[in-house]
PDB file of C-alpha atoms in Angstrom:
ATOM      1  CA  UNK E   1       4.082 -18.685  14.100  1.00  0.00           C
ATOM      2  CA  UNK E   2       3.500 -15.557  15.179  1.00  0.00           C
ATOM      3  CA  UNK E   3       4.277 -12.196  13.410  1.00  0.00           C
ATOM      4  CA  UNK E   4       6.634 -11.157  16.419  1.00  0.00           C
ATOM      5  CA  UNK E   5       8.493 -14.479  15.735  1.00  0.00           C
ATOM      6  CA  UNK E   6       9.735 -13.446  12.136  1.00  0.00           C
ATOM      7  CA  UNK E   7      12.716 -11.351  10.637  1.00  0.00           C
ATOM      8  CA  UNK E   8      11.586  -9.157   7.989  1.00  0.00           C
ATOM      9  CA  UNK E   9      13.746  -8.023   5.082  1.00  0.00           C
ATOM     10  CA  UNK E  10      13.111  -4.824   2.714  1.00  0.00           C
ATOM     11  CA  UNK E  11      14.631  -4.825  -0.117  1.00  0.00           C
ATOM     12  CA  UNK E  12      14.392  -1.459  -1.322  1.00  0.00           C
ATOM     13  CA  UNK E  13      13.333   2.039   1.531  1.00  0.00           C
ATOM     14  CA  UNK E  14      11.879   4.414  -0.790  1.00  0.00           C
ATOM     15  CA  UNK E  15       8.723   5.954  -0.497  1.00  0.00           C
ATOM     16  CA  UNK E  16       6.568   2.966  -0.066  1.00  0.00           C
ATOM     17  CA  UNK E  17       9.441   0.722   1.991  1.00  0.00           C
ATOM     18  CA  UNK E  18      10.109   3.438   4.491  1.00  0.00           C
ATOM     19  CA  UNK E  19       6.030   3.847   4.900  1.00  0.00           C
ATOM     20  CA  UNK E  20       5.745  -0.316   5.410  1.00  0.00           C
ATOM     21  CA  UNK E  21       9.319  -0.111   8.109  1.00  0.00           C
ATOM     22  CA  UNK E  22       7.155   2.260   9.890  1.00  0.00           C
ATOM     23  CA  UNK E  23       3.878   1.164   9.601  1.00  0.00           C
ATOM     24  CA  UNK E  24       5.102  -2.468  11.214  1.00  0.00           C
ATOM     25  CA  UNK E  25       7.499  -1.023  13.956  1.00  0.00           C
ATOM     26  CA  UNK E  26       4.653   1.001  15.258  1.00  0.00           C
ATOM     27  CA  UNK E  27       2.329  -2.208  15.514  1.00  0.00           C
ATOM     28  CA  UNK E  28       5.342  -4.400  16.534  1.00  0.00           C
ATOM     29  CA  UNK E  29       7.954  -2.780  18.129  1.00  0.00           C
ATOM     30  CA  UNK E  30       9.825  -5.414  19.078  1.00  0.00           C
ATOM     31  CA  UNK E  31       9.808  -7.359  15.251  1.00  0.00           C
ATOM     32  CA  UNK E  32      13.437  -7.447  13.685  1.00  0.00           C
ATOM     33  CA  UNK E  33      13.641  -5.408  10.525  1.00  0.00           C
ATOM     34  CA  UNK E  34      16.346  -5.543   8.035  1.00  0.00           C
ATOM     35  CA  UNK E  35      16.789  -3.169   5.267  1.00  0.00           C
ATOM     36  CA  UNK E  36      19.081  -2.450   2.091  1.00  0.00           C
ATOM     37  CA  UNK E  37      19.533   0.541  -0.729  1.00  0.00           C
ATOM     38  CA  UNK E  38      21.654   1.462  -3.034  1.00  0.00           C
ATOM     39  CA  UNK E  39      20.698   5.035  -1.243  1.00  0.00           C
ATOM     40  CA  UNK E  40      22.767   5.464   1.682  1.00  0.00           C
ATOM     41  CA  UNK E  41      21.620   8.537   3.249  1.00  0.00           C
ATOM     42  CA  UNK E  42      17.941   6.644   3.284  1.00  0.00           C
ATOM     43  CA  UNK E  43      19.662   3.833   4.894  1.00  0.00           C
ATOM     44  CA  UNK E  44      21.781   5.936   7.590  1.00  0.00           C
ATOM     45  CA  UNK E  45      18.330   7.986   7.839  1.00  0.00           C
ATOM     46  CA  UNK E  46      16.059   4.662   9.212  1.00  0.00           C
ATOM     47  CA  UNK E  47      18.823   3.476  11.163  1.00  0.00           C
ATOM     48  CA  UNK E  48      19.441   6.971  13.261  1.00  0.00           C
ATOM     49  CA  UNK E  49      16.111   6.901  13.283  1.00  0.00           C
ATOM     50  CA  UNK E  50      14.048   3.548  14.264  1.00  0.00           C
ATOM     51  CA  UNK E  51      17.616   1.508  14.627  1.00  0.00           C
ATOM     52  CA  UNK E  52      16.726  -1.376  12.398  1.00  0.00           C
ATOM     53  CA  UNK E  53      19.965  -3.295  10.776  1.00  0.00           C
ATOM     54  CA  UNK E  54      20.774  -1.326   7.382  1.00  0.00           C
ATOM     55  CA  UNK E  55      23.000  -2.428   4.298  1.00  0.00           C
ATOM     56  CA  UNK E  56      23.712  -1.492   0.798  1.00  0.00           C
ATOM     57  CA  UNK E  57      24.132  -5.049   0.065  1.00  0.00           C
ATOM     58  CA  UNK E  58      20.688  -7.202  -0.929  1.00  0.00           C
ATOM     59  CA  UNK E  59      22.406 -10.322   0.212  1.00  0.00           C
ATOM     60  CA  UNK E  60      22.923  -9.660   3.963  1.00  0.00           C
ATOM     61  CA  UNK E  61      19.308  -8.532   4.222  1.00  0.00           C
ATOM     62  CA  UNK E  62      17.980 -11.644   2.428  1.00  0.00           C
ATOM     63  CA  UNK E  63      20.544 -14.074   4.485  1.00  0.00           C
ATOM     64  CA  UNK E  64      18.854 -12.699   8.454  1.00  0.00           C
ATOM     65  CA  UNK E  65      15.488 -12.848   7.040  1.00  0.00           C
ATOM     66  CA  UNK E  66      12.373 -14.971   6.754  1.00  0.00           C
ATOM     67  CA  UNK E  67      10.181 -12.638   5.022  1.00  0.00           C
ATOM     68  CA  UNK E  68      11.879 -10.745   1.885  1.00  0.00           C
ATOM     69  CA  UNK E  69       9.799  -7.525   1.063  1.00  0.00           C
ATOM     70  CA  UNK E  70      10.628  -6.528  -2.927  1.00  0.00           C
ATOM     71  CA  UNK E  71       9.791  -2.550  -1.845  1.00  0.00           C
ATOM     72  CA  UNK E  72      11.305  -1.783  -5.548  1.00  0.00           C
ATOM     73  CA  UNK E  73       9.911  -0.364  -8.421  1.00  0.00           C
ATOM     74  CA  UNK E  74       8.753  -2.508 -11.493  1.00  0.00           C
ATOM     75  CA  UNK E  75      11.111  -1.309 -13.913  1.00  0.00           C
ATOM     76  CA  UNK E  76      14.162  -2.386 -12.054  1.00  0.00           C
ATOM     77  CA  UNK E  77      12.346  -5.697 -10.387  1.00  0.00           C
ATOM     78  CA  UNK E  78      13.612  -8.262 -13.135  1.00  0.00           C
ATOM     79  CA  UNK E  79      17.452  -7.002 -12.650  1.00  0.00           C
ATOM     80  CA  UNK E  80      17.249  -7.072  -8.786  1.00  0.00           C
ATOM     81  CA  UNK E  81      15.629 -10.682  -8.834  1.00  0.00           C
ATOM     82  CA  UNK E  82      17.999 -11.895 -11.322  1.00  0.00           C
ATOM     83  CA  UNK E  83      20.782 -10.629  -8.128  1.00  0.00           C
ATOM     84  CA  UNK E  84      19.395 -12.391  -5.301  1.00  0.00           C
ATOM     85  CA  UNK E  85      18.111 -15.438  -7.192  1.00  0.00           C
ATOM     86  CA  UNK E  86      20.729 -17.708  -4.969  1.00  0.00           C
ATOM     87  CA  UNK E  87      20.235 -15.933  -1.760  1.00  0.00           C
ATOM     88  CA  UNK E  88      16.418 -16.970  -1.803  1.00  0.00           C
ATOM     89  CA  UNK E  89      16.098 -19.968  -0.292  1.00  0.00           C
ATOM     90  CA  UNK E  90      12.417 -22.046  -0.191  1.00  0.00           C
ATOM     91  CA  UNK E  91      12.578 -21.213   3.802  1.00  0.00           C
ATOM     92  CA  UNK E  92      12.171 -17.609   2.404  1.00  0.00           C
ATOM     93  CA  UNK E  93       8.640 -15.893   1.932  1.00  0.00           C
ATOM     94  CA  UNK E  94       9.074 -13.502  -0.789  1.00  0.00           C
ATOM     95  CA  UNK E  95       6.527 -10.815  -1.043  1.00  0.00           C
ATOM     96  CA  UNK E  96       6.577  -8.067  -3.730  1.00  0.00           C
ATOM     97  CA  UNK E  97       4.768  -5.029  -3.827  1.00  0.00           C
ATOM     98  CA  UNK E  98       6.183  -3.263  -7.218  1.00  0.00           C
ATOM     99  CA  UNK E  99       2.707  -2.207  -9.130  1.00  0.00           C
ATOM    100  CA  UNK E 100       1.499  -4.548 -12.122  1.00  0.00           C
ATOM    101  CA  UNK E 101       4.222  -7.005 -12.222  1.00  0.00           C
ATOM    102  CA  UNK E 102       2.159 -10.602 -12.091  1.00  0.00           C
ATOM    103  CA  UNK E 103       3.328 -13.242  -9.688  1.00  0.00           C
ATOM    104  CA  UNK E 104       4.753 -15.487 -12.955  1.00  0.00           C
ATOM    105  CA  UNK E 105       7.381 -12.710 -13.925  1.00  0.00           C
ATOM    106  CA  UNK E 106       8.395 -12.801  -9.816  1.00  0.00           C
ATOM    107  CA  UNK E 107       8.527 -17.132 -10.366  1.00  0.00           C
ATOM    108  CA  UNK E 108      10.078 -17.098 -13.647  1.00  0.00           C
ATOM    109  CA  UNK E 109      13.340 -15.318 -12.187  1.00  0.00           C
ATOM    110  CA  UNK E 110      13.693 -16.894  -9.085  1.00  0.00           C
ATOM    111  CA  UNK E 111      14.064 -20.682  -8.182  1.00  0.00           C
ATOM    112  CA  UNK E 112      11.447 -23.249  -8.946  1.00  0.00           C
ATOM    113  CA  UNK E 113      10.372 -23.762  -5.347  1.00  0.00           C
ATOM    114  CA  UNK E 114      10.154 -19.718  -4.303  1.00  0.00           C
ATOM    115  CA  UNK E 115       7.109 -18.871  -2.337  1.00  0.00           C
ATOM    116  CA  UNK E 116       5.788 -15.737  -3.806  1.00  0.00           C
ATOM    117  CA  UNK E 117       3.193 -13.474  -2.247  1.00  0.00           C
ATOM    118  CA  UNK E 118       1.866 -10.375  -4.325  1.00  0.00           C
ATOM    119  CA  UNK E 119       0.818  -7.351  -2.614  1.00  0.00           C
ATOM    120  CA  UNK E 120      -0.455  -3.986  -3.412  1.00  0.00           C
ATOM    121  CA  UNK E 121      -0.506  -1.391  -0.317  1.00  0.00           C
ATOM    122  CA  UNK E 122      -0.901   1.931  -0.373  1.00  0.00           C
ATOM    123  CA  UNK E 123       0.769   4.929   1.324  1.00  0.00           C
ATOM    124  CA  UNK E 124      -1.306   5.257   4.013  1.00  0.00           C
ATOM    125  CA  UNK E 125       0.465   2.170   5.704  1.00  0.00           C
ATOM    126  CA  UNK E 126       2.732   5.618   6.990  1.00  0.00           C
ATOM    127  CA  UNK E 127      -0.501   6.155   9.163  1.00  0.00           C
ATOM    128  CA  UNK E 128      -1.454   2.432  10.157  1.00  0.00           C
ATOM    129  CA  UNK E 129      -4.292   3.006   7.798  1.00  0.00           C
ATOM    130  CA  UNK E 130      -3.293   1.373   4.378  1.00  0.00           C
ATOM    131  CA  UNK E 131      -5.745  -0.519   2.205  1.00  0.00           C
ATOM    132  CA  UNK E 132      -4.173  -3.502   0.602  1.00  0.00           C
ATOM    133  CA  UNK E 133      -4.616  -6.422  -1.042  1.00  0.00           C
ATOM    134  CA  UNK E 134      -2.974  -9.808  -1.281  1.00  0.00           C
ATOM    135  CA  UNK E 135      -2.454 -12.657  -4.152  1.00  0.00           C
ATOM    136  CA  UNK E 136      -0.749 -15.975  -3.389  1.00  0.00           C
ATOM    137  CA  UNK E 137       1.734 -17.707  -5.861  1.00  0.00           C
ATOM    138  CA  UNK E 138       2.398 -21.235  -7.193  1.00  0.00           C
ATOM    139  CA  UNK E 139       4.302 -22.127  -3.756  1.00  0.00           C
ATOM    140  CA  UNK E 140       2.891 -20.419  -1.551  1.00  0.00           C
ATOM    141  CA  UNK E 141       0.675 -21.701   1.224  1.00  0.00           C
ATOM    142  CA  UNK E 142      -2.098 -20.865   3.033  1.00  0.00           C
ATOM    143  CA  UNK E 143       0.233 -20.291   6.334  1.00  0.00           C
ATOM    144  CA  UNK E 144       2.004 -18.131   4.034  1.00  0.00           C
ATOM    145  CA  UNK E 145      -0.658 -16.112   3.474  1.00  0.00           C
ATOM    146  CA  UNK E 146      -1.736 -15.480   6.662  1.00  0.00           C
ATOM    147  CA  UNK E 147       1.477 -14.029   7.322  1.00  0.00           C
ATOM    148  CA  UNK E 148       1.332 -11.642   4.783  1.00  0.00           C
ATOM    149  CA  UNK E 149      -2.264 -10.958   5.923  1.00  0.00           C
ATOM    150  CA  UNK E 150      -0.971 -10.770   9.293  1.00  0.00           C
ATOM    151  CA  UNK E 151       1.885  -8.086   8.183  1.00  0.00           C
ATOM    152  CA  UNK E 152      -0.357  -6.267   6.167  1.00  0.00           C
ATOM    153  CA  UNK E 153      -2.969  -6.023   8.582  1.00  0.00           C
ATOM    154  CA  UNK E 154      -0.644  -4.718  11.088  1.00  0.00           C
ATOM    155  CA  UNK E 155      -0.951  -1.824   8.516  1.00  0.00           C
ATOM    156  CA  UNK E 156      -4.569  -1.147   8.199  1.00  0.00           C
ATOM    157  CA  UNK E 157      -6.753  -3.321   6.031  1.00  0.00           C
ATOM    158  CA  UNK E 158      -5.693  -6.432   4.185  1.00  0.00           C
ATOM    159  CA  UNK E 159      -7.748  -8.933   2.001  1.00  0.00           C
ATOM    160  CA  UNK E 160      -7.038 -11.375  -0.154  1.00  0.00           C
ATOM    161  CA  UNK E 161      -7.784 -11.709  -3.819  1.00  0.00           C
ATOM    162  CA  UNK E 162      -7.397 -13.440  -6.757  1.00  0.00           C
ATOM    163  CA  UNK E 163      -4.192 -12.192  -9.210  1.00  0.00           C
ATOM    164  CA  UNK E 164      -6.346 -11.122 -11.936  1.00  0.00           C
ATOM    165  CA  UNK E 165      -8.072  -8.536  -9.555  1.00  0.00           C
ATOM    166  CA  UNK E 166      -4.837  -7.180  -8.552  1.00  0.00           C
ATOM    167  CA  UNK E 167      -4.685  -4.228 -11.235  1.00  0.00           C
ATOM    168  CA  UNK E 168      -7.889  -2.958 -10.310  1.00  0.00           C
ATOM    169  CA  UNK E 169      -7.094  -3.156  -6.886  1.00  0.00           C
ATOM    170  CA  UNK E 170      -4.028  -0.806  -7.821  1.00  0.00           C
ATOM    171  CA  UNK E 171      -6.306   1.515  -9.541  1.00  0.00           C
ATOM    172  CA  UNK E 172      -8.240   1.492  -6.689  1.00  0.00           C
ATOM    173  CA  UNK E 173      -6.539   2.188  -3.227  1.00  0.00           C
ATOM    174  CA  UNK E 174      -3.080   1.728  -4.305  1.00  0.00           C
ATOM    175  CA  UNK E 175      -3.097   4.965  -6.593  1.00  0.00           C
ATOM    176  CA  UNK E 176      -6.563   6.189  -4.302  1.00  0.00           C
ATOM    177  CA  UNK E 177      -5.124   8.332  -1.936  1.00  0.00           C
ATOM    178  CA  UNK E 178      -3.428  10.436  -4.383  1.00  0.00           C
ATOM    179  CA  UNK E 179      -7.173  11.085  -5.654  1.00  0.00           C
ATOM    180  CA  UNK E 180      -8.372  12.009  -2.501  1.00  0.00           C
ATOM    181  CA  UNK E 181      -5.647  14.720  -1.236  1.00  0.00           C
ATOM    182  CA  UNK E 182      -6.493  17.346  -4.227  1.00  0.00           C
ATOM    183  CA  UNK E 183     -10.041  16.909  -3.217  1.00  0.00           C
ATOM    184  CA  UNK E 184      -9.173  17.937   0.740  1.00  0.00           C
ATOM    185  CA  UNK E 185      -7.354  20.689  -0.663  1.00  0.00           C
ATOM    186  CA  UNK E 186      -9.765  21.592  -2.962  1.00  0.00           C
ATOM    187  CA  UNK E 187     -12.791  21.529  -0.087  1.00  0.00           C
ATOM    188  CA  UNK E 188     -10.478  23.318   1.797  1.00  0.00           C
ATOM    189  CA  UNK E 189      -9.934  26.203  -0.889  1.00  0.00           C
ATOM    190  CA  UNK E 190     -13.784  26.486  -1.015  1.00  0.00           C
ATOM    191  CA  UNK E 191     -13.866  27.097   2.685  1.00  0.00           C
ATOM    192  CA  UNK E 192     -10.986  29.620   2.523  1.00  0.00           C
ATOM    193  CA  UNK E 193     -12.557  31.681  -0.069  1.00  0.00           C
ATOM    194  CA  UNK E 194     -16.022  31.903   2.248  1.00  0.00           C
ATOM    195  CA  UNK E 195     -13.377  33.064   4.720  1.00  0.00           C
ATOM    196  CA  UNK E 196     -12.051  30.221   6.672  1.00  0.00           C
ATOM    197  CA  UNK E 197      -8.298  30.027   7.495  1.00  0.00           C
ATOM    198  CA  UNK E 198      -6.332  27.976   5.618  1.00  0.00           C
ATOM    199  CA  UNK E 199      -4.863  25.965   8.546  1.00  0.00           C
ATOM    200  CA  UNK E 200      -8.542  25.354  10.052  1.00  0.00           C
ATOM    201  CA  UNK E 201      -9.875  24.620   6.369  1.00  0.00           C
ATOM    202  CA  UNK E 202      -7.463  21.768   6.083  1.00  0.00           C
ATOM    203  CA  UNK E 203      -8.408  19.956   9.555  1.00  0.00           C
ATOM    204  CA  UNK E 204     -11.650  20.492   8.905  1.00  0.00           C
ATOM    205  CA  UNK E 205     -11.725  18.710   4.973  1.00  0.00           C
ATOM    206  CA  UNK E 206      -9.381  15.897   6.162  1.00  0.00           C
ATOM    207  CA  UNK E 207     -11.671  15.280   9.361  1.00  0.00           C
ATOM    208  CA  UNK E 208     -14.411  15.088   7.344  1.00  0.00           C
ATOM    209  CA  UNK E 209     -12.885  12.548   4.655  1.00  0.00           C
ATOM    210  CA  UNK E 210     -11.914  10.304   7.499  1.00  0.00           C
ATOM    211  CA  UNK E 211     -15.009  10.609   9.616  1.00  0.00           C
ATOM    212  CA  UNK E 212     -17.340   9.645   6.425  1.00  0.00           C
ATOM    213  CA  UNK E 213     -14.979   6.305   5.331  1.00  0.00           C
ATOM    214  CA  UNK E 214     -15.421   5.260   8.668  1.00  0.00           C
ATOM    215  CA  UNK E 215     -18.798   5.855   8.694  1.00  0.00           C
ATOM    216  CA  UNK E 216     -18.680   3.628   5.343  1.00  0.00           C
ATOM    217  CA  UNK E 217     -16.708   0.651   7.148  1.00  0.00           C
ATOM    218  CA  UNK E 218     -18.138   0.689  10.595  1.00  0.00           C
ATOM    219  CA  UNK E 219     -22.040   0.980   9.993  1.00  0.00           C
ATOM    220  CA  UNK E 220     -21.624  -1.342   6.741  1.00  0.00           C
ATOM    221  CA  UNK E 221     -24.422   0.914   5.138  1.00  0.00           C
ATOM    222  CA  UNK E 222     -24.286   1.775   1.397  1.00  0.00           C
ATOM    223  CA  UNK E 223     -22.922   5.167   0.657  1.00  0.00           C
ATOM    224  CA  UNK E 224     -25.519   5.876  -0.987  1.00  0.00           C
ATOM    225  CA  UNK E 225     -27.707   5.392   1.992  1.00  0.00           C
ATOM    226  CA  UNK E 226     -25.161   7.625   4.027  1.00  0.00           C
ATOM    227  CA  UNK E 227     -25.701  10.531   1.806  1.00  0.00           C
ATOM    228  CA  UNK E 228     -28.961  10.889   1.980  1.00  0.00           C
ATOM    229  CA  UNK E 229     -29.222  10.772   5.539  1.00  0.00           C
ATOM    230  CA  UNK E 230     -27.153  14.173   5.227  1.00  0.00           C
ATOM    231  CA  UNK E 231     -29.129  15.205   2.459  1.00  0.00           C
ATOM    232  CA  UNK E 232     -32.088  17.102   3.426  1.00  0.00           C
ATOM    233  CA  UNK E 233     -34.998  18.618   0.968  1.00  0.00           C
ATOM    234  CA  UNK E 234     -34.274  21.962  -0.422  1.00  0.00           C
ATOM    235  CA  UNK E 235     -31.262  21.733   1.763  1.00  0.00           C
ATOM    236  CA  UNK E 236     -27.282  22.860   1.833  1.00  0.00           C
ATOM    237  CA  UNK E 237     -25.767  19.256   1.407  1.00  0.00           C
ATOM    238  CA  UNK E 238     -27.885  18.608  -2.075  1.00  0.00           C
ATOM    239  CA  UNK E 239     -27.238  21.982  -3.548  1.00  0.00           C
ATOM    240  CA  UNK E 240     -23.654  20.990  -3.124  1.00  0.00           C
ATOM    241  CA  UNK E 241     -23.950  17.356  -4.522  1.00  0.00           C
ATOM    242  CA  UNK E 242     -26.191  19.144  -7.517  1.00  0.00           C
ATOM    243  CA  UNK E 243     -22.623  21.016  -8.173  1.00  0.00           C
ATOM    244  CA  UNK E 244     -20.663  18.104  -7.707  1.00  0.00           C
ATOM    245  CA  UNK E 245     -22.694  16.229 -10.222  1.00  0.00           C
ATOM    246  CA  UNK E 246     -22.639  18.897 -12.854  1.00  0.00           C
ATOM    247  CA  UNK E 247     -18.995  18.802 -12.898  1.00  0.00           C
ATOM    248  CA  UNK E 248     -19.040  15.055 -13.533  1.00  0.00           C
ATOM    249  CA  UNK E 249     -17.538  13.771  -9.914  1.00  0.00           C
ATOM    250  CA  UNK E 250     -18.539  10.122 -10.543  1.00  0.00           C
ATOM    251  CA  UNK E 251     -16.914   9.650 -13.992  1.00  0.00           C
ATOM    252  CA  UNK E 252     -13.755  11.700 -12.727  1.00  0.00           C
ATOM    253  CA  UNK E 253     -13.159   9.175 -10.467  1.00  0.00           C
ATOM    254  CA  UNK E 254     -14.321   6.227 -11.742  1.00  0.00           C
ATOM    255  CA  UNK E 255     -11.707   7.167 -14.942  1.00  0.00           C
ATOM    256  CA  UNK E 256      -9.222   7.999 -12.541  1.00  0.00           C
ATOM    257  CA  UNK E 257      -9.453   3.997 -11.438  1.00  0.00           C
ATOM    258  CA  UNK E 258     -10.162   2.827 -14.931  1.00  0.00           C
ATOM    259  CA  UNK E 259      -6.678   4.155 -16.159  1.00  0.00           C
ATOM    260  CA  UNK E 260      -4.590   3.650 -13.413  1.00  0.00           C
ATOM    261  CA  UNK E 261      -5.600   0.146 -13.856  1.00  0.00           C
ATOM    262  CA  UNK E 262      -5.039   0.062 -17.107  1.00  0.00           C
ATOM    263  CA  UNK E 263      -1.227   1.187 -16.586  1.00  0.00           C
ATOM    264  CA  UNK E 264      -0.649  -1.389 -14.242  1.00  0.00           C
ATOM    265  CA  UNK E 265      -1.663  -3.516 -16.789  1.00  0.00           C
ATOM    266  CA  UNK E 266       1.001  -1.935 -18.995  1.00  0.00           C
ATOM    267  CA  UNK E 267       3.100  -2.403 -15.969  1.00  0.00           C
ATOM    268  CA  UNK E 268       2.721  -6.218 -16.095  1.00  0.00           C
ATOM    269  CA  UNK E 269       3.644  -6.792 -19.863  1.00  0.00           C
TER     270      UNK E 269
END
């Protein structure tokens, strides 16, 4: 079945589910989206403005839908499961995306035969551009699965891994692009104190980021390999990389992954 041929459900339009509501109406247009908060103004907010079905009640938005997106945040998962328990149905995909909760907490509150997809996104799904990651559950089959590939997809990039992966996959792109907007800013300060304006500093650094990831995807050459083609002897590029390694660059960020996956490891217990 085709993507187009599902109802999607979100429970939950903060941050992350308003990102995913647009991310898949601007690949699918025509896709049926339902959506429910305790936040009104959210609600009244996607409904004025992409005029998909809204509700403050969980229920009505599980009840039209085949695919149930858990857009809610770990702490308050177990409560909101224990809620809808007898609205989901085993003709209900349920996919969560709250950070370091395992698939077994998601089972163990819901009914026996629940099909239960893990995912972790990340913001850019705002953009089409996300990079996520999916895990499959007791139930869940491989159909299933490409579904949630399918959905997630829609969004960006989507692969499939095994569970115990999942919280360095968080550490990784689902907290990543918080890592990488202080460093456009911060390329773009540099450029604004040789005398750039600000507003030219910033398209320039974000350009920049974008143009060398794709370079990463689309050539499939190591990034190491990449930087030294820009790196020439005695050159501009490897004073600069001489600077960034002084200040420790790789073990910045390879921390910055190490402990974020480490809390969603906290997350999970």
């Amino acid at each position: 079945m085709h993507l187009t041929d599902k109802k999607i459900g979100f429970i939950g339009t903060g941050k992350m589910g308003e990102s995913l509501i647009r991310g898949i109406l601007g690949a699918h247009s025509d896709i049926s989206i339902y959506a429910s908060d305790v936040y009104e103004p959210a609600l009244k907010k996607l409904n004025n403005e992409l005029g998909i079905s809204v509700s403050t009640d969980n229920a009505h938005t599980i009840v039209n839908s085949d695919i149930v997106v858990l857009a809610i945040k770990p702490q308050i998962l177990k409560g909101i499961l224990a809620q809808i328990k007898d609205d989901i149905t085993s003709d209900k995909l349920v996919i969560s995306i709250a950070a370091g909760v395992p698939l077994a907490a998601i089972e163990d509150e819901l009914n026996s035969d629940t099909r239960v997809i893990r995912v972790m996104p990340n913001i850019a799904a705002t953009v089409a551009e996300a990079a996520s990651a999916i895990c499959t559950g007791t139930n869940a089959t491989a159909e299933d699965a490409e579904v949630a590939l399918e959905v997630f997809r829609s969004l960006g990039s989507a692969i499939e891994v095994p569970e115990k992966l999942m919280d360095a996959v968080t550490g990784l792109s689902g907290s990543g692009p918080a890592y990488i907007f202080p460093v456009i800013e911060a390329m773009a300060d540099g450029a604004v104190y040789e005398g750039l304006d600000r507003a030219s500093a910033i398209t320039l650094a974000a350009q920049t980021v974008l143009g060398a990831a794709k370079m990463v995807l689309e050539t499939g050459m190591h990034p190491g390999e990449l930087k030294d083609m820009v790196t020439s002897p005695a050159g501009t590029t490897i004073r600069g990389i001489h600077t960034l390694e002084e200040s420790g660059i790789r073990a910045a960020f390879m921390n910055a992954v190490i402990e974020s996956s480490t809390r969603s490891k906290e997350l999970g217990k």
